[in-house]
Short mmCIF file of C-alpha atoms in Angstrom, two decimals:
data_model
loop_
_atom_site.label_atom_id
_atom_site.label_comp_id
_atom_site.label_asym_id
_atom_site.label_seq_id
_atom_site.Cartn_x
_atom_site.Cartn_y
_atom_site.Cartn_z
CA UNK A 19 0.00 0.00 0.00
CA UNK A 20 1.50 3.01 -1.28
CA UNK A 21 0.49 6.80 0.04
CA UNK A 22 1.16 9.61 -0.08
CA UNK A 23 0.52 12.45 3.15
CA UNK A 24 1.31 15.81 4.50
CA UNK A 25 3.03 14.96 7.85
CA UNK A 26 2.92 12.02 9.78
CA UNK A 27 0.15 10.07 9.83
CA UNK A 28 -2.37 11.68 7.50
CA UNK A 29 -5.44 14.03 6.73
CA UNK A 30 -7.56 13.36 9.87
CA UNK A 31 -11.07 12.81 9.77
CA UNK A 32 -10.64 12.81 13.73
CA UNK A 33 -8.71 9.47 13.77
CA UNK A 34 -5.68 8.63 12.34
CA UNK A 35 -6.71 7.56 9.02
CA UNK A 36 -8.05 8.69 5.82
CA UNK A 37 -9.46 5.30 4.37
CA UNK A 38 -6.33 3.54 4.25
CA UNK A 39 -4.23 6.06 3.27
CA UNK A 40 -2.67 7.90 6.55
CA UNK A 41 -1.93 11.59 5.52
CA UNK A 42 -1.43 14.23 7.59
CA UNK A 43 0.27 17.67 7.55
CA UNK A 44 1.49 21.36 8.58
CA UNK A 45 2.09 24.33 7.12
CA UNK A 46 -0.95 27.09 5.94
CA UNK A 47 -0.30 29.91 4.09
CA UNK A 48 -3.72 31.56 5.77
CA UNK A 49 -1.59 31.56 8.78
CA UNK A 50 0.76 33.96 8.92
CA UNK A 51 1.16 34.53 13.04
CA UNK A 52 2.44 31.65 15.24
CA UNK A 53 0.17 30.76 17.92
CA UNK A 54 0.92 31.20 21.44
CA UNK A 55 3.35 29.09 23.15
CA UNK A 56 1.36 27.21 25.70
CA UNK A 57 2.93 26.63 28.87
CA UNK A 58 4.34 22.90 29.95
CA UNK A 59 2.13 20.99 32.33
CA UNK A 60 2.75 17.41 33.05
CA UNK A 61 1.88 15.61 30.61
CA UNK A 62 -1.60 12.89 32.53
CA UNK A 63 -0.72 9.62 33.14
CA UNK A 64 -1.44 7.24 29.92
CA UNK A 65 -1.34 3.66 32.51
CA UNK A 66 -3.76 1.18 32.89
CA UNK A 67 -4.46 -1.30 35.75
CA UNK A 68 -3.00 -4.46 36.51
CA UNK A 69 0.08 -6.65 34.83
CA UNK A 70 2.09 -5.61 37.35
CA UNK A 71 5.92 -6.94 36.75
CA UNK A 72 5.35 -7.34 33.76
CA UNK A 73 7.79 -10.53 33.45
CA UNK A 74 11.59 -10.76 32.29
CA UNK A 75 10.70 -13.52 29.63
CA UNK A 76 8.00 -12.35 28.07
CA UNK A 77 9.41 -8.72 27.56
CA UNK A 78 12.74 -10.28 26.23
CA UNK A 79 10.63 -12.52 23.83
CA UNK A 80 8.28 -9.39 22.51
CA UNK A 81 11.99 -7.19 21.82
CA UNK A 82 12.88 -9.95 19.77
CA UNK A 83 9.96 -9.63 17.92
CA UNK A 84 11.17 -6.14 16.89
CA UNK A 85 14.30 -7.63 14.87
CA UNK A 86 12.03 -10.18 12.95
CA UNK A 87 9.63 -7.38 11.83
CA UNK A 88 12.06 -4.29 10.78
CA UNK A 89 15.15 -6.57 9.49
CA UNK A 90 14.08 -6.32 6.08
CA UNK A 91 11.45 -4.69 4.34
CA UNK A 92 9.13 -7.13 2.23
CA UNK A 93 6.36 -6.03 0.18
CA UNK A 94 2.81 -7.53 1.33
CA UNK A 95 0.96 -9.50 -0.42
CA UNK A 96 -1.91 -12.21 -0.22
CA UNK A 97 -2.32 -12.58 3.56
CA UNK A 98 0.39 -9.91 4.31
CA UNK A 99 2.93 -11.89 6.34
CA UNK A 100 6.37 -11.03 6.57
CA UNK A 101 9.11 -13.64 5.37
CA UNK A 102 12.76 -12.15 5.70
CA UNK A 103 14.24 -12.24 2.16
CA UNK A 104 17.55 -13.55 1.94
CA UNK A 105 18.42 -10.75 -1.02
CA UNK A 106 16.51 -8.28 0.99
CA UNK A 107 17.89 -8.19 4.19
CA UNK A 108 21.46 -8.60 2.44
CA UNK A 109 20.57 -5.44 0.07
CA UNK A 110 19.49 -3.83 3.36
CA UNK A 111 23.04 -4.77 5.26
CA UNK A 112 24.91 -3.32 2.57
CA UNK A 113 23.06 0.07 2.66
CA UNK A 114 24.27 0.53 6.19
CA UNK A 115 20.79 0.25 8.08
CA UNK A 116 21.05 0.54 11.31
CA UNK A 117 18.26 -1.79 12.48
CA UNK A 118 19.98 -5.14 12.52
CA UNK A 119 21.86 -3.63 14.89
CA UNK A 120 19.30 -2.03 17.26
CA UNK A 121 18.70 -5.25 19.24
CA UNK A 122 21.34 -6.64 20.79
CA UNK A 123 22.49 -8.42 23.99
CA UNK A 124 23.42 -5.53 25.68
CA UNK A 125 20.18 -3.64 24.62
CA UNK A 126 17.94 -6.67 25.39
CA UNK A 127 19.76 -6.86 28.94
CA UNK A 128 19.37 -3.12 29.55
CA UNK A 129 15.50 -3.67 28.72
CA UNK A 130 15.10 -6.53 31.23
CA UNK A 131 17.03 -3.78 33.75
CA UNK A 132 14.57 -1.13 33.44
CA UNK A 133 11.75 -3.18 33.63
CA UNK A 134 13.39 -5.08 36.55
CA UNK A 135 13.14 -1.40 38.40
CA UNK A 136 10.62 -0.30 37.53
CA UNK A 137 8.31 -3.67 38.70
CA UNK A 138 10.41 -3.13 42.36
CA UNK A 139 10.83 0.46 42.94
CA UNK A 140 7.74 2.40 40.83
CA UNK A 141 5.36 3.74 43.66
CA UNK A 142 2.15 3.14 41.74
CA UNK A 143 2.13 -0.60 41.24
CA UNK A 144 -1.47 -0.11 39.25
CA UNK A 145 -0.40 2.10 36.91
CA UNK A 146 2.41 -0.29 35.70
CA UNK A 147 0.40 -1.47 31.82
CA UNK A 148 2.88 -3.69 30.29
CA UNK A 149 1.07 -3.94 26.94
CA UNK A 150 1.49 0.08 26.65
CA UNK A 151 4.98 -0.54 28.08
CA UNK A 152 5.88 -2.58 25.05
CA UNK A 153 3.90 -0.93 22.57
CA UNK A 154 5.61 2.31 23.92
CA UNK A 155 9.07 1.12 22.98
CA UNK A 156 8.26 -0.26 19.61
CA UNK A 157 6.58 3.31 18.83
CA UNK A 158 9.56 4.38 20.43
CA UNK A 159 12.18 2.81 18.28
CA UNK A 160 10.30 4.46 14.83
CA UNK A 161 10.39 7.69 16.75
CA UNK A 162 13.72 7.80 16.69
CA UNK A 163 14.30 7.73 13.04
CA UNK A 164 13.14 11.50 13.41
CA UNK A 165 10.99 11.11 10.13
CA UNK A 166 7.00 12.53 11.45
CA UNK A 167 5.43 10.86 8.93
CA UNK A 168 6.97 6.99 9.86
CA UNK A 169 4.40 5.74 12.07
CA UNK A 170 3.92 2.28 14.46
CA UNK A 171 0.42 1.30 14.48
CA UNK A 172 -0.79 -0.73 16.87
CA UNK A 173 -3.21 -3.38 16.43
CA UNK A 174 -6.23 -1.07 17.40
CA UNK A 175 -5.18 2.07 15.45
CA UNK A 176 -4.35 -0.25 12.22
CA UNK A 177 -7.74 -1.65 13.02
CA UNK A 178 -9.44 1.19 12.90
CA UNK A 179 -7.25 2.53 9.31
CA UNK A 180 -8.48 -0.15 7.68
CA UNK A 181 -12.58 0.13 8.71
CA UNK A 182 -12.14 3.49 6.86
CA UNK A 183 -12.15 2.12 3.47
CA UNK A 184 -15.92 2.68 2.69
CA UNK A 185 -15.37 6.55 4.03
CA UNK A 186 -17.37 6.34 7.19
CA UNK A 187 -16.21 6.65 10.62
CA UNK A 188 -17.06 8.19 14.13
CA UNK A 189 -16.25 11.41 14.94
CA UNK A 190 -17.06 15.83 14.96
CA UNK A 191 -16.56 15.83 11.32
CA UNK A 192 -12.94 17.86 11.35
CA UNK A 193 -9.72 17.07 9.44
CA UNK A 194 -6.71 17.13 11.57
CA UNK A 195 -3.29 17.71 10.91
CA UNK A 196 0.14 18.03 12.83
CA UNK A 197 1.70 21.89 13.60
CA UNK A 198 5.33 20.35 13.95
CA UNK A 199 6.16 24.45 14.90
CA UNK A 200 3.96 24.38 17.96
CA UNK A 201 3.30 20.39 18.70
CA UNK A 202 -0.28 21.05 18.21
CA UNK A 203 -2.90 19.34 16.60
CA UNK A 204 -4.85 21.88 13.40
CA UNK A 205 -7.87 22.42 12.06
CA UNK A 206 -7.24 21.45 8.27
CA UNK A 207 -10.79 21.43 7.35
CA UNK A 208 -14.76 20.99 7.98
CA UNK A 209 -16.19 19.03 6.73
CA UNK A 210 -20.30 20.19 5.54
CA UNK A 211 -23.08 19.29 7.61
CA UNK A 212 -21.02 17.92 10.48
CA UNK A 213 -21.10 18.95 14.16
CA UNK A 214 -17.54 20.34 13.59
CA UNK A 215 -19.30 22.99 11.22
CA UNK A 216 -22.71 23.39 13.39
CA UNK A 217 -20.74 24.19 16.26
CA UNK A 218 -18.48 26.24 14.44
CA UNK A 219 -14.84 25.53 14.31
CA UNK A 220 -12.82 26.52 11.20
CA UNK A 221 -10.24 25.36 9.55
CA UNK A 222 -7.10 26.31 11.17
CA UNK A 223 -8.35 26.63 14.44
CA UNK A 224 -5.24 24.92 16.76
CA UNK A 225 -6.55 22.51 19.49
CA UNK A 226 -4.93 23.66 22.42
CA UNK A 227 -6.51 21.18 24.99
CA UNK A 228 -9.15 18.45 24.76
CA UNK A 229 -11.76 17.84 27.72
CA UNK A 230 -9.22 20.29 30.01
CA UNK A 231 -5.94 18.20 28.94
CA UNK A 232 -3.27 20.03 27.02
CA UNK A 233 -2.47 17.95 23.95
CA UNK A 234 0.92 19.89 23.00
CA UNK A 235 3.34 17.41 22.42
CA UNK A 236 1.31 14.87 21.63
CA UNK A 237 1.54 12.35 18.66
CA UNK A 238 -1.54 13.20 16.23
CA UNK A 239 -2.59 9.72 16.53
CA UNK A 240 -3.24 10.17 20.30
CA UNK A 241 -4.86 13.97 19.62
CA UNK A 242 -7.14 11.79 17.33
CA UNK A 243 -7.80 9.39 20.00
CA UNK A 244 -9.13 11.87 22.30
CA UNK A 245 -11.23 13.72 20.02
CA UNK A 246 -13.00 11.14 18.61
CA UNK A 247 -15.04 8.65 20.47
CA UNK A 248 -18.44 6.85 20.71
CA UNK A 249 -21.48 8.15 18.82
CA UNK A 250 -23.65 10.37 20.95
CA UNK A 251 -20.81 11.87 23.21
CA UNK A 252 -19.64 15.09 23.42
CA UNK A 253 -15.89 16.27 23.34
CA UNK A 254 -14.38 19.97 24.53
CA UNK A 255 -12.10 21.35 22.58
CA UNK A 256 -9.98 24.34 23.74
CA UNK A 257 -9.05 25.96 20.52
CA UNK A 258 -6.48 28.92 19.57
CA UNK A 259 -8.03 31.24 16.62
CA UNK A 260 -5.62 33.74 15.00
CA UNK A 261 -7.39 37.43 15.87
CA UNK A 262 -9.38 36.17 18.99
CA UNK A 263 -7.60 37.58 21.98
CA UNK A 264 -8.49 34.66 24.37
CA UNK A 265 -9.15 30.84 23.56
CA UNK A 266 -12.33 29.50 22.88
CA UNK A 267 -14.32 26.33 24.38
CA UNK A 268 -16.45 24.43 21.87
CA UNK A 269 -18.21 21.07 22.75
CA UNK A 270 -18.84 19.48 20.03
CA UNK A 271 -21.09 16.19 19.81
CA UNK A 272 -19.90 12.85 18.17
CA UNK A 273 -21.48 11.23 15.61
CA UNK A 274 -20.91 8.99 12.61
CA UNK A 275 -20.25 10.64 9.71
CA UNK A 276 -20.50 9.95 5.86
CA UNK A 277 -17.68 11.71 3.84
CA UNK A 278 -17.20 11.92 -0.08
CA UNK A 279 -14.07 12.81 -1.63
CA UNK A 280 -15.72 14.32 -4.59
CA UNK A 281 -18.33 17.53 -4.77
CA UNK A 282 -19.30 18.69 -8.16
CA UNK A 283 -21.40 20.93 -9.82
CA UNK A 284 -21.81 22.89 -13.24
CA UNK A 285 -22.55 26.84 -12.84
CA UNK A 286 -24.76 28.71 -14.87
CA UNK A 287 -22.11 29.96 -17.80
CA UNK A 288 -21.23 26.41 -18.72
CA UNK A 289 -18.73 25.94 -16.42
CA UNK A 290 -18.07 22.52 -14.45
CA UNK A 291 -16.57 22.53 -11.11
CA UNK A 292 -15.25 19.33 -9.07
CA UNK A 293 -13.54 19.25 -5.54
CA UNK A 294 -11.41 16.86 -4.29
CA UNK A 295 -11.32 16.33 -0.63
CA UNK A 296 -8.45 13.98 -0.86
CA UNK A 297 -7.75 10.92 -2.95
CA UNK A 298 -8.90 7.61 -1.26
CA UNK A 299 -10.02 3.96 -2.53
CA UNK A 300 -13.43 5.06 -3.49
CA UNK A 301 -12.30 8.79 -5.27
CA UNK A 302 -11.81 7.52 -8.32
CA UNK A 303 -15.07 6.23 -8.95
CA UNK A 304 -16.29 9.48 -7.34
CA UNK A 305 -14.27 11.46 -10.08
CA UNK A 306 -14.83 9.49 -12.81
CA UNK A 307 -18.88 10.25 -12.34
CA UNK A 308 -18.53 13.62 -11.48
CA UNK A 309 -16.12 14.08 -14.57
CA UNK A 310 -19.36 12.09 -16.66
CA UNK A 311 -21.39 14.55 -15.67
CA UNK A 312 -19.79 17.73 -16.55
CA UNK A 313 -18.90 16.13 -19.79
CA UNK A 314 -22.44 15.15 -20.09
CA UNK A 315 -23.31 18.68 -19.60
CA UNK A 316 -21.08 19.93 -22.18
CA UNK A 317 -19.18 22.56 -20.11
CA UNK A 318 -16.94 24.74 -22.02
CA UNK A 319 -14.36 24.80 -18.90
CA UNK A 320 -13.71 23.18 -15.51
CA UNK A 321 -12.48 24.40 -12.23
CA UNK A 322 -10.85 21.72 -10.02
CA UNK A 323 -10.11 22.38 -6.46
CA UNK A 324 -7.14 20.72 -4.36
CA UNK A 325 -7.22 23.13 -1.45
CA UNK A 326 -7.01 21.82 1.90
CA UNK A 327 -6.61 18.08 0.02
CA UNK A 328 -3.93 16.51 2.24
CA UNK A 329 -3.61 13.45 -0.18
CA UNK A 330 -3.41 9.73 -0.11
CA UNK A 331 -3.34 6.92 -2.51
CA UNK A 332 -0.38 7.36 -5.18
CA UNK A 333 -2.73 4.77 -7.64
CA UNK A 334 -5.91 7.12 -7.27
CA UNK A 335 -3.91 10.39 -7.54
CA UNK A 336 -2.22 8.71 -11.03
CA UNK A 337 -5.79 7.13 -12.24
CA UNK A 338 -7.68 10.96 -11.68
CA UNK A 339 -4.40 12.34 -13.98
CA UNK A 340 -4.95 9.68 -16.55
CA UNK A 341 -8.51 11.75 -17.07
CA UNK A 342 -6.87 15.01 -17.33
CA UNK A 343 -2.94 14.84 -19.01
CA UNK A 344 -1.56 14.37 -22.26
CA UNK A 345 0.69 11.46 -22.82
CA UNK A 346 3.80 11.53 -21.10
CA UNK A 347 4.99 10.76 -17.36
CA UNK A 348 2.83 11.51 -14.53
CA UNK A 349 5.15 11.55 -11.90
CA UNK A 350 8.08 9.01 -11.36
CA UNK A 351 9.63 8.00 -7.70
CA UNK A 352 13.01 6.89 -6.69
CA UNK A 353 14.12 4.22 -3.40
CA UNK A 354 17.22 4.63 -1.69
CA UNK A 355 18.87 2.36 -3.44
CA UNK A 356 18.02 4.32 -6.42
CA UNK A 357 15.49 2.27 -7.95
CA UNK A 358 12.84 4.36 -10.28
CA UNK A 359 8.89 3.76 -10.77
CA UNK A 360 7.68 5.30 -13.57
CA UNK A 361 3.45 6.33 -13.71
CA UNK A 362 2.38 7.70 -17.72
CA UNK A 363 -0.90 8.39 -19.29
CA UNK A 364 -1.33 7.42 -22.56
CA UNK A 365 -3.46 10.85 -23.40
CA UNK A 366 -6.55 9.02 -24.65
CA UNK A 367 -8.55 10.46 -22.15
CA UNK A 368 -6.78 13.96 -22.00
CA UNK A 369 -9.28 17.02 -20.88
CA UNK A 370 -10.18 19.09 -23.88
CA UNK A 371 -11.92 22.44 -22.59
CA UNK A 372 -9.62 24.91 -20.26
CA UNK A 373 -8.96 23.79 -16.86
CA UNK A 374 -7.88 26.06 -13.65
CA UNK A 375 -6.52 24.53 -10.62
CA UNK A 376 -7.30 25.49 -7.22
CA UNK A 377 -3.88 24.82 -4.72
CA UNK A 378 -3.30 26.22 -1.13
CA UNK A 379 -0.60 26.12 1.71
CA UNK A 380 -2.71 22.27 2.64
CA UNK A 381 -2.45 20.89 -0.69
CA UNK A 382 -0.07 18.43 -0.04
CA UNK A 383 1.57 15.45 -1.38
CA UNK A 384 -1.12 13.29 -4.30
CA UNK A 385 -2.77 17.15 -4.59
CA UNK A 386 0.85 18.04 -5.63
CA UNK A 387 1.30 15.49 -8.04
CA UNK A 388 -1.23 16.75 -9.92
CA UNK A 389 -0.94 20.32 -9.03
CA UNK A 390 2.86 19.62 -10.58
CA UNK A 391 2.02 17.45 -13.45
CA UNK A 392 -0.74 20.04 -14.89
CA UNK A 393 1.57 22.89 -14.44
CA UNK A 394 4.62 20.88 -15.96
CA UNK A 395 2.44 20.35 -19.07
CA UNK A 396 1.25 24.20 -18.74
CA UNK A 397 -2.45 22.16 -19.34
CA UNK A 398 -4.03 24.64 -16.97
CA UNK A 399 -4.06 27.52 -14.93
CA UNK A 400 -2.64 26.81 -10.83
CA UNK A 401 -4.44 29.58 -8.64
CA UNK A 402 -3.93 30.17 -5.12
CA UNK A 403 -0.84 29.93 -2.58
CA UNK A 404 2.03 28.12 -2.69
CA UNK A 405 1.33 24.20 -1.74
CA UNK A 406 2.62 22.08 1.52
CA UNK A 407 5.67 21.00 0.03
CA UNK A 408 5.99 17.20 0.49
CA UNK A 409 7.83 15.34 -1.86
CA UNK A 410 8.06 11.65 0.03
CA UNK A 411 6.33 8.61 -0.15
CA UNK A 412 5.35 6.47 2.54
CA UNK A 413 4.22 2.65 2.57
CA UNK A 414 1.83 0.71 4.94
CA UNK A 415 3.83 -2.57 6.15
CA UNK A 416 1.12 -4.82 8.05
CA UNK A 417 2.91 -7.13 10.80
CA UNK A 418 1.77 -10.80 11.83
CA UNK A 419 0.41 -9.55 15.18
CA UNK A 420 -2.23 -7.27 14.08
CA UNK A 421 -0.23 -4.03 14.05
CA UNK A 422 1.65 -2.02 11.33
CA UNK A 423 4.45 0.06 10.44
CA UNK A 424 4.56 3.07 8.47
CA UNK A 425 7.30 4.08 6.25
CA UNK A 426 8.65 6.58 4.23
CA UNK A 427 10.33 4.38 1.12
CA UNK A 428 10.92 6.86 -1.72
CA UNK A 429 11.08 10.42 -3.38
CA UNK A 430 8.81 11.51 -5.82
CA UNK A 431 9.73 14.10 -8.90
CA UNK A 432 7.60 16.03 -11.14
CA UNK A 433 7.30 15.17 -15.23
CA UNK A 434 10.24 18.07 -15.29
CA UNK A 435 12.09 16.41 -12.58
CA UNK A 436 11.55 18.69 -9.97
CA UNK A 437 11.32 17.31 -6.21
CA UNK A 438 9.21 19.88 -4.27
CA UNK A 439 9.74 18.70 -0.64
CA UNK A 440 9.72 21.20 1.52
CA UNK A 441 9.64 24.13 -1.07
CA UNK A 442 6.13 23.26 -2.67
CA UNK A 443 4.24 24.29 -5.97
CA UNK A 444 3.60 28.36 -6.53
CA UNK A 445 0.84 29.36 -7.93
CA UNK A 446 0.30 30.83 -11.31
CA UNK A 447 -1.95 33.08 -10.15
CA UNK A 448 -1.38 34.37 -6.25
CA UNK A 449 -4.55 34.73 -4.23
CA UNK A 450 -4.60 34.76 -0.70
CA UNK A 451 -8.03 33.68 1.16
CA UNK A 452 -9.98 35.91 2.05
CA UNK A 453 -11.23 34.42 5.48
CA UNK A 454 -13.39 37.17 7.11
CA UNK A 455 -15.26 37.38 3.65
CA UNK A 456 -15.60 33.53 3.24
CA UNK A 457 -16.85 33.01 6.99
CA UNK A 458 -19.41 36.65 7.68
CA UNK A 459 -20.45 36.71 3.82
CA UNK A 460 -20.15 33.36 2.67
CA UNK A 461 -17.59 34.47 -0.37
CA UNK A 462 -14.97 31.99 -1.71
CA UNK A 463 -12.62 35.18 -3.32
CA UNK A 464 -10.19 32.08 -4.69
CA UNK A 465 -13.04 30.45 -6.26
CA UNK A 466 -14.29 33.73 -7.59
CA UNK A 467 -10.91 34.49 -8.92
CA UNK A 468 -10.90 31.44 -10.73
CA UNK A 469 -14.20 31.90 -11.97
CA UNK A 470 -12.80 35.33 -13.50
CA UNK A 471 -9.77 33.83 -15.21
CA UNK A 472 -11.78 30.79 -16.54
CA UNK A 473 -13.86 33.70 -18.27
CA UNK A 474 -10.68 35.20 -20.00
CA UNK A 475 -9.51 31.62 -21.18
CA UNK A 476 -13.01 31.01 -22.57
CA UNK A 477 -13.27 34.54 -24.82
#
């Protein structure tokens, strides 16, 4: 499973998943001030009860497990079960990874210490939880590789990634994303008709504590955790708003929530307009009827809109461009070991009436593979602000115990060659957002502005 994300572990829809395809991010042109530096409280207590001791053998036998699931890094297929490759793990050796070496005696020995300790001199005894002990120091040893967007999963949290394949899922209806400049978790959008949007958050709003508990610092996956929960409850978010001079308190009530990846729509002067939230399993279908329709409608022009699309599946992103490009490459990616995929179109499907892109500061990663490809071919107009900037691919490696690793594998480049990690894709057109017009008088000035210029491409 291939994806591709903003930061971490994905576009949010208040979990940490995007139907199968983590992707998370930073970064928003909208917002220009940094938000206030919180002050550092303790951090609660994230024990359970009971398992007290936790036991030298069993410990020792789950690090071990760590060496036979990161020594080597198979592809899944069929039932997903890792088998260590002889020419894998020898190709991994010789590129100096440091993993076969993590666990050792010495390490393994120092583990057993700690816990030792810990089981005879900790003063809570029912706070000791050896499962989040253990699951602590696997998430622990990805951490390390100081990459936000390699994840562990455990069995729960891949669990739950994988139940949001048909798009629905429990929640206030918000995407969330990482702010690696303040360790908080952001607003990156609202999604209609949700409880986020009835009880009025906005996108970029910064969580600064949920239910009373500061979240700064906190991995999104566990921000996610807390914010979302059983249908019918109610969560309190503590959110930061650039302009407001104090926080504000929202609760906001849980429910289960439907969301497409696709809106469409054809305006009055012939002109078709489709959105794409972000680009999951079921997009493409999504896309391909909403692209039907406008066709069907014989618009003279369509207006497609990334912004705020954080975006996921690499196979969607290059299916959607095989609708839109000429023939030619689509966007190629490259291993460490400097191995190249190649994605084309053939052009048999390429988009023959004008086309103007909508990008902003949270168009990220499959959004910019587009965004890049359509301006590398100069088939459309980009307008907007300069995109997220994330030129890496991560994949999904499922482990035999129900849990999961995520990894970033490989680069990606533009049809021109151009990695945009960490610089993004400008605009053809600059238009900042217009926020106090969109949210007091309902006006979209981007969209407007790209309802202008699709009127000058169509005289």
């Amino acid at each position: 499973m291939v994806i591709l994300n903003q930061n971490g572990d994905n576009n949010y829809y208040n979990n940490d998943y995007s139907q199968r395809n983590p992707n998370q991010g930073m970064n928003n042109v909208y917002y220009r001030q940094p938000s206030p530096q919180p002050p550092q409280y303790p951090y609660p207590s994230g024990g359970g009860q009971g398992n007290k001791g936790s036991g030298v053998f069993f410990l020792g036998m789950l690090v071990g497990v760590i060496i036979m699931t990161l020594v080597g890094s198979c592809t899944y297929v069929g039932t997903r079960l890792y088998h260590l490759a002889n020419d894998q793990s020898a190709r991994t050796a010789s590129a100096g990874g440091a993993s076969a070496d993590v666990i050792t005696d010495s390490t393994v020995e120092k583990v057993e210490a700690l816990e030792q300790l810990i089981g005879e001199y900790y003063y809570k005894d029912e706070d000791i939880d050896v499962e989040l002990m253990t699951e602590g120091m696997y998430a622990g040893l990805v951490n390390s590789l100081g990459d936000p967007y390699s994840v562990y999963y455990t069995a729960q949290e891949w669990q739950e990634l994988m139940d949001q394949s048909e798009g629905i899922y429990y929640g206030i209806g918000a995407y969330l994303q990482l702010d690696l400049a303040t360790g908080l978790a952001r607003i990156n959008g609202v999604i209609a008709n949700t409880p986020a949007e009835e009880a009025g958050l906005r996108e970029n709003d910064i969580i600064y504590m949920v239910d009373g508990e500061l979240v700064q610092g906190l991995e999104l996956s566990e921000v996610v955790a807390r914010v979302k929960g059983e249908a019918g409850t109610t969560v309190h978010l503590t959110i930061y708003r650039e302009g407001e001079p104090d926080y504000l308190e929202f609760d906001v009530e849980r429910r289960k929530i439907e969301s497409p990846t696709v809106n469409y729509e054809m305006y009055d002067n012939g002109v078709g307009y489709i959105q794409i939230t972000e680009f999951d399993e079921v997009t493409t279908d999504q896309f391909t009827e909403a692209l039907a329709v406008i066709k069907g409608s014989k618009a003279k022009g369509l207006i497609l809109d990334l912004r705020s699309n954080p975006g996921g599946s690499l196979s969607v992103v290059v299916d959607i461009a095989r609708s839109i490009l000429p023939k030619g490459l689509i966007v190629y990616t490259e291993d460490k070991y400097g191995e190249r995929d190649e994605y084309t179109c053939d052009g048999k499907h390429e988009l023959d009436i004008p086309l103007v892109v909508l990008i902003n500061g949270n168009s990220a990663s499959a959004s910019e593979i587009l965004a890049g490809a359509v301006k590398d071919y100069d088939k459309g107009v980009l307008i907007g602000t300069t995109t997220y900037g994330k030129g890496i691919v991560q994949r999904i490696l499922p482990l035999t115990d129900g849990t999961a690793l995520k990894l970033t594998i490989s680069s990606y480049y533009t049809p021109k060659g151009n990695n945009i990690h960490g610089i993004g894709i400008e605009p053809d057109i600059v238009c900042e957002f217009d926020g106090e017009s969109y949210y007091e008088e309902g006006v979209d000035n981007q969209l407007e502005r790209a309802k202008q210029e699709m009127e000058k491409m169509l005289r």
